[in-house]
Steps between C-alpha positions, in 0.01 A plus 500: 500500500442182356619155616890452435733206537825707493436802694848617501516521129381852323518488134564813287419461099694584201317401195790633278686158578248329287458501089137568548216586744364118463849381624485745787154401632589118460781594738241698735291172524795306596610752787134547595460118546809502741297750722766766611410805733405690185574604159591842440405617138758744443523570135590886563526555101147398415243792446198489735255368260753188397586466852149464595437241225776271620407541876155379403683188356708448781250568725292212387759254503613610876147438578464160343808401716382712803814679520531876552568740216642830600466800279814712465450867467153513364242564799236594239565157331478304814168673590362442170591121487403433860875427631537568842868520505732766381861559494627855439834694474530685832486859377167413300361331810567822695285684245192278589268597758474312821112407398652373161771290639232343738321378196738204460507187726904482410732760445845479423782747413854496384766619721846567479606623836399534875328832414295345235399219732384743775273705246366157384383390832353870554297427175373168643678274281453140536842386384785665296764393259894596582766471258684465309680267726742320267646585159234452212465524159176676530708800665817506277779732632307560822715349813293273735398620824600160682359315807610763726278761331201219523580474882476888533154524360349188640558600868283833466263332275360247744257382515415574141648252288826549286525291148875544405534574135804469241723239410349230720597108490391230713839496624468859638181426674658415849691851496183691413295316742765586783509856381142509607307496179152312496551362148631528161389739211604353160466593128746346254540157674088467526438620154783248353417207734395175289337402844397778726399267771832294511676865535291608779587184661859548478443836700294308762757241531808756552288717724416223727885450578493881560221462756668168678822724528295770652342291772 
């Protein structure tokens, strides 16, 4: 992984929140400059060729900022572009061989239960996302799982880091960290942020109060 100033922040992209690709890439530049743990290029609706073309552009931005790009769901694209980090749906990850999984320096997965977390550990994941914890517009009609769910998955996950996902705000950071999460995975707030670095700082400041309370 590259150097990161905000190791507790994992950003997941959503280019559809922008009028065009140029605006999306400008936001990626801002986010990369703020140096989160990584930027997961999700964009699940894109055909492989178009995803690869976009990933190449985002890779170059991330390399310039010394920030890690994490390819989502396309191991072949990651190999082709020399990107050593991969995030996969858990079932798709299970279809990869052990040798294929070991090709990547950083391997992440999306989890929604304790069973998922245990499978991810068995597959050799370096981190997982768990959610959605709070109500979010990204999952309309689906009830949130809550902080208790987060605590349930973080225990068995240890020492593998868990990034909480869904409906996060800086005000909720202390509760998320008390539940055992290593950090915060965010999509909408990061995509919409005028100043991503300031947004990440707000999470860090709220989290510092959480850590003080845990001493």
